[in-house]
XYZ file of C-alpha atoms in Angstrom:
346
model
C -16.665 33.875 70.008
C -17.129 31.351 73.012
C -19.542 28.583 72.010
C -21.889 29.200 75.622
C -22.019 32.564 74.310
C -23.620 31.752 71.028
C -26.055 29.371 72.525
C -27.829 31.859 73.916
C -28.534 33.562 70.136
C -30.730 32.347 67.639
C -30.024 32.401 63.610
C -31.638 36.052 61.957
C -34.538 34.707 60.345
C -37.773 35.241 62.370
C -41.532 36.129 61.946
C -43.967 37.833 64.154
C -45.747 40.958 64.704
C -44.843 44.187 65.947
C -47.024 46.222 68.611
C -48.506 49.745 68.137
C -46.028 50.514 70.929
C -42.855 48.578 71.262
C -39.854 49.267 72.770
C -36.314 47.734 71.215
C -33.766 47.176 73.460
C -30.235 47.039 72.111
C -27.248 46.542 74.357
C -23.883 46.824 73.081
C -20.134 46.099 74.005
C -17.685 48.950 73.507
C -17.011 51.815 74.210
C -19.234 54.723 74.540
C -19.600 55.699 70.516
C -21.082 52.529 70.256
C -24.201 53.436 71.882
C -24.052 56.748 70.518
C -23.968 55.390 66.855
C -27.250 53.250 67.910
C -28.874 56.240 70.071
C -28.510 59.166 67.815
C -28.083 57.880 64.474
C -29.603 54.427 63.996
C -32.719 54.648 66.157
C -34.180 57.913 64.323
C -33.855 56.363 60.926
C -35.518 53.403 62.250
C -38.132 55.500 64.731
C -38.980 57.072 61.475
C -39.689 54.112 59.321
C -41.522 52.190 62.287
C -44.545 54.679 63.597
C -44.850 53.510 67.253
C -41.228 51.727 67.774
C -38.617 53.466 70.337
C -35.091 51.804 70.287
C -32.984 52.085 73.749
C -29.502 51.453 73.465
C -27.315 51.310 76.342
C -23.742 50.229 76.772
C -21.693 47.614 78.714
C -17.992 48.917 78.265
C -15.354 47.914 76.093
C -13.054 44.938 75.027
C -14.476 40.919 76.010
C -15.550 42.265 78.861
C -18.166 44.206 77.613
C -19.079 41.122 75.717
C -18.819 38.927 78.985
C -21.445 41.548 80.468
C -23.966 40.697 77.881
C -23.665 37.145 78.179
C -24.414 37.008 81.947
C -27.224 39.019 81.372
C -28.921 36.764 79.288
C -27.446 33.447 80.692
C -29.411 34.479 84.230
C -32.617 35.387 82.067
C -32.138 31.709 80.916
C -31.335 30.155 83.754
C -34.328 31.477 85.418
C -36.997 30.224 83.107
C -38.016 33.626 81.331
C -40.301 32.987 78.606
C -39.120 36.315 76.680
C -35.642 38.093 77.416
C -35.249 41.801 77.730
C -32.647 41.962 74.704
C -33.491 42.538 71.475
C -30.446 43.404 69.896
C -27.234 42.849 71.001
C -23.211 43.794 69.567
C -20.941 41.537 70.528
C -16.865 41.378 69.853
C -15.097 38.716 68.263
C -13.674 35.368 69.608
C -13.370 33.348 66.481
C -13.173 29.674 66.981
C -16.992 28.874 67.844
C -19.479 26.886 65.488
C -22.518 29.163 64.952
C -25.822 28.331 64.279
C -27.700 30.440 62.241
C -25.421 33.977 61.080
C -23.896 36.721 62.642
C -23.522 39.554 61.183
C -20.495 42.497 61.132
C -21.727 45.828 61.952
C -18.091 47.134 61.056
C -14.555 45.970 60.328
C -11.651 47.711 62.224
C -8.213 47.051 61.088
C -4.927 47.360 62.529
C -2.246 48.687 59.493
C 1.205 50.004 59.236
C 1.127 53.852 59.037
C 3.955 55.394 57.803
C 5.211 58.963 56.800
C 6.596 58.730 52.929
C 9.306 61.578 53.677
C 10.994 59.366 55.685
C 9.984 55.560 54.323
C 10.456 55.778 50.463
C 9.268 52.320 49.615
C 7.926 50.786 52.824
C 8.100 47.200 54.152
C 4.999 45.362 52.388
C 5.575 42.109 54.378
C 7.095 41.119 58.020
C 10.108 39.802 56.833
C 10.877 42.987 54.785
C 10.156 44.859 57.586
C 12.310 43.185 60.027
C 14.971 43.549 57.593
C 14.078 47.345 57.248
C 14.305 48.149 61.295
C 17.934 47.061 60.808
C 18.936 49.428 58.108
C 16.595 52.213 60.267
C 17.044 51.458 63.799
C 14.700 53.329 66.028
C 12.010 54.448 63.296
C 9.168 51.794 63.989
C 7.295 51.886 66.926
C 4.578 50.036 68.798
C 3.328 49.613 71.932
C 3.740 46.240 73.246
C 0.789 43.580 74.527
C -0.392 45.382 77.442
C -1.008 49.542 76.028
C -3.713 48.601 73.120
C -4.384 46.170 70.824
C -2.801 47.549 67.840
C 0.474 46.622 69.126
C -1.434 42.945 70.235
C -2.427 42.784 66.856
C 1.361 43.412 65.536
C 2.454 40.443 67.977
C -0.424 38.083 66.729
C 0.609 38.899 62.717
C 4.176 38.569 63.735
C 3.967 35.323 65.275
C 1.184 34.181 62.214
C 3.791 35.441 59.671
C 6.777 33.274 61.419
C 5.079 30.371 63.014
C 3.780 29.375 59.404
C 0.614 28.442 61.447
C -1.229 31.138 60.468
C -4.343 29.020 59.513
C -3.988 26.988 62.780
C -3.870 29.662 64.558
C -7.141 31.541 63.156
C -9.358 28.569 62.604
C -8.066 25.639 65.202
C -8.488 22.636 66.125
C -5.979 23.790 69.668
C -3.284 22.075 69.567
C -0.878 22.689 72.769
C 1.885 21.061 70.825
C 2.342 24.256 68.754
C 4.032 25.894 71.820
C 7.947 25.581 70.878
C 6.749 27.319 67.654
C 5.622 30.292 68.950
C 8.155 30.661 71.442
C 10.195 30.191 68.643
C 8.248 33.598 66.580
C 8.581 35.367 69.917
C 12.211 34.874 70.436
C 12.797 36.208 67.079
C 10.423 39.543 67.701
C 12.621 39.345 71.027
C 15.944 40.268 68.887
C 13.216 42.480 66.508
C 12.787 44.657 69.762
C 16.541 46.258 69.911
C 15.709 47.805 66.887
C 12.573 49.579 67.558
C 10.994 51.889 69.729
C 7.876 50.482 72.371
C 5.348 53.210 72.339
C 3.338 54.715 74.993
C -0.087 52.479 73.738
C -2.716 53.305 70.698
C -2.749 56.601 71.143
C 1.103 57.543 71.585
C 1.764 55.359 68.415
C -0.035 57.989 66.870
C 1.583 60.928 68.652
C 5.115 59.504 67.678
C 4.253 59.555 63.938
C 3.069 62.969 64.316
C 5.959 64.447 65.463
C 8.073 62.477 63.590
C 9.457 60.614 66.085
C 9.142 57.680 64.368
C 8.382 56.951 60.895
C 6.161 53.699 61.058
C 3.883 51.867 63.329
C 0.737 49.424 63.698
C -2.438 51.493 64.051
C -6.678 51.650 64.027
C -7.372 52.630 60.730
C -10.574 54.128 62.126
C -8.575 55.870 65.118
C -6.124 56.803 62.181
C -8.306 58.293 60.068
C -10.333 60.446 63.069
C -6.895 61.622 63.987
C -6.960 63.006 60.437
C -10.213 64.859 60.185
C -9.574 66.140 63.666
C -5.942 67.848 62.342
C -4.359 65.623 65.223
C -2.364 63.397 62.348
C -0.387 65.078 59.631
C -2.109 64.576 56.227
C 0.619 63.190 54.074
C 0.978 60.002 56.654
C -0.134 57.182 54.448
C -0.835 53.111 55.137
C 0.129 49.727 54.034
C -1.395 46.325 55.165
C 1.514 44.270 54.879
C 1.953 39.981 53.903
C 1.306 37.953 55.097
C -1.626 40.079 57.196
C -2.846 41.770 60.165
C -5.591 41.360 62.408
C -8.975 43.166 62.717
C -12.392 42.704 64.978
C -15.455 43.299 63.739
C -18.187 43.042 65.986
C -21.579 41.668 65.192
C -24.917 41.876 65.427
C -27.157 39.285 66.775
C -30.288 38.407 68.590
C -31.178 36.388 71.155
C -32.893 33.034 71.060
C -35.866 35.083 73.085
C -36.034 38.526 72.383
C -39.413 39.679 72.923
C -39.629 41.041 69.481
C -37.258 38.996 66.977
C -38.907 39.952 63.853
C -38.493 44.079 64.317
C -34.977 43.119 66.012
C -34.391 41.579 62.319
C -35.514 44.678 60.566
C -33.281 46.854 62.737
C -30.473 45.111 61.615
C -31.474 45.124 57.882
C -31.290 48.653 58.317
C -27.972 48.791 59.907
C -26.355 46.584 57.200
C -28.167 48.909 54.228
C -25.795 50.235 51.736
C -26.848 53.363 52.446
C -26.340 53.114 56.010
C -22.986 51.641 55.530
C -21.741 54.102 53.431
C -23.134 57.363 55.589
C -23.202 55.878 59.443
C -20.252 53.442 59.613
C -17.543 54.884 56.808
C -18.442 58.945 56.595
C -19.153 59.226 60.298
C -16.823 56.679 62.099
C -14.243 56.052 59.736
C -14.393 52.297 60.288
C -14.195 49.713 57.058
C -18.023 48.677 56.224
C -19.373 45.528 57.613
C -20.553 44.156 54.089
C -18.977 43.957 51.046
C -17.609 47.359 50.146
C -18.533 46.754 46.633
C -21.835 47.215 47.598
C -20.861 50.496 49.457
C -19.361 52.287 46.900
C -22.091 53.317 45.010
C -23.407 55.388 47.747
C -20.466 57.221 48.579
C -19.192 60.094 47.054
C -15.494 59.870 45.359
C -13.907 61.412 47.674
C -15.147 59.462 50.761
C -14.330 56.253 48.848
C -10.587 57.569 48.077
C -9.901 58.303 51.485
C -10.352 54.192 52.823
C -9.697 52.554 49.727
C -6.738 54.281 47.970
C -3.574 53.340 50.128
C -5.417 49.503 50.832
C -7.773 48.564 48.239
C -10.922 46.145 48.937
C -8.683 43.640 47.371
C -5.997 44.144 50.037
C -8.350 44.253 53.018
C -9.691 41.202 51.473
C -6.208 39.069 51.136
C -4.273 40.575 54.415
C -7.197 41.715 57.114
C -7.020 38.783 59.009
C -9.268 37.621 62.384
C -7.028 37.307 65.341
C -6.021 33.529 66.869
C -8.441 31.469 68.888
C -8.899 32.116 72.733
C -6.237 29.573 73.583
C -3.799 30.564 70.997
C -3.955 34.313 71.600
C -3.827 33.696 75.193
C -0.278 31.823 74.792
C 1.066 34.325 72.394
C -0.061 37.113 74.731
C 1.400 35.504 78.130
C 4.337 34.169 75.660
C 5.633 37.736 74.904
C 6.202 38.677 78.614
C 7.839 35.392 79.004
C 10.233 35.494 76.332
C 10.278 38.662 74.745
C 9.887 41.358 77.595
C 12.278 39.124 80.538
């Protein structure tokens, strides 16, 4: 996350009173289910267990730009002296690279995987190098959908060029160094001879449509988006997933208030609730399919077995835990990103 960003949020520990009638305003990046989730699911649990409270959510679209939205916002609240700021609550994306002060915390984790159909991939490629020794025996059977039709296929780029690069750390956690240029050209040119073997897909979506119809038998996906596809009978149940070595990319995004929100202390309560086990387990996992924010250790308990099986038996905690990886800094993903249409794509 951009450091100006986060100097307009304050840590999560605050004290104060709460009015007989108080409105919480929450305003979140993403897309449309985001405010939905807050809307109809979190704000009658907490309307309920706060006589007097009435949370508004409302949305400011998807991707950093969403994100971007919400930091205007508040900058021009700052900027023009406000005593109090009319956020109370606010989800952000990810940017990693940014000291914070105070916390931030995950509402969910979303990770990009390998899907792949088992009649088709026997024992499937559990690390980058495997794979790209694996599209050469089966030419045409893994698919993804470049930098520029989702970010599962961004995400495949960034782990590629992590897994060859060696810079994986550098590349996650900094300092920039422009110097590391020749070795991700270097990764690129190497996913540039990876390309003749596979199939670009259509974006997010048509990754998933492809491995439906069994026109290809692997490809980096949403688990969330993955597992949707399933309950909706738009993905084939016997499609399973891998999170290969030496990782992937995910993006939580996070919770966090602003240095001024009128009311700090019930904006810290709100987001007690939202990180509960309990609502863990039944708002993010049953209902959205996404990977819990906080340790899933703590989850389990308070989900049934079944509901448990279905996230954590192809990856384990332990795997999302070793591969799920943030994506590169700003600068970094930028030059991988603008890198691929430069060397692999011309």
């Amino acid at each position: 996350m951009k450091r100006r960003i986060f100097a307009l949020f304050a840590g999560l520990a605050f004290a104060g009173a709460v009015s007989a009638q108080t409105t919480l305003n929450v305003i979140t990046a993403g897309d449309q289910n985001m405010v939905d989730y807050v809307n109809n699911y979190l704000a009658p649990k907490f309307e309920a267990a706060n006589p007097g409270v009435k949370v508004r959510a409302v949305g400011t679209g998807p991707g950093d730009a969403g994100s971007q939205k919400i930091y205007e916002k508040l900058s021009a609240q700052q900027k023009a002296g406000n005593n109090e700021w009319d956020v109370d609550v606010a989800v952000i994306h990810q940017l990693a690279g940014a000291d914070v002060d105070g916390y931030v915390l995950p509402m969910f984790h979303s990770q990009i995987v390998f899907a792949y159909n088992p009649d088709l991939v026997k024992n499937p490629p559990r690390s980058f190098a495997e794979l790209n020794d694996w599209v050469k025996k089966n030419p045409k059977q893994f698919g993804y959908n470049g930098v520029k039709g989702g970010m599962s296929g961004v995400g495949f780029v960034t782990g590629w060029v992590s897994a060859y690069s060696g810079m994986a750390d550098k590349l996650e956690k900094g300092p920039y160094d422009p110097s590391a240029a020749p070795a991700i050209d270097k990764a690129l040119a190497g996913l540039k001879d990876f390309n003749q073997y596979v199939v670009l897909t259509p974006g997010n979506a048509g990754t998933l449509d492809m491995l439906n119809r069994g026109e290809i038998a692997m490809g980096p996906v949403w688990v969330d988006m993955f597992y949707t596809w399933q309950a909706d009978g738009r993905m084939s149940p016997k499609i399973k997933l891998v999170l290969p070595s030496p990782g992937l990319p995910g993006q939580p995004m996070y919770y966090v208030i602003p240095a001024k929100a009128a009311h700090a202390a019930l904006a810290k309560k709100f987001i007690e609730l939202a990180e509960s086990p309990e609502v863990q387990a039944d708002g993010i996992v049953k209902q959205f399919n996404w990977y819990p924010g906080i340790d899933p250790q703590y989850v389990q308990p308070k989900l049934d077995q079944a509901a448990w099986n279905k996230l954590f038996t192809d990856i384990t905690p332990q795997d999302l835990s070793k591969y799920g990886r943030p994506f590169p800094l700003s600068p970094y993903f930028k030059e991988i990103t603008e890198g691929y249409e430069r060397v692999v794509i011309k």
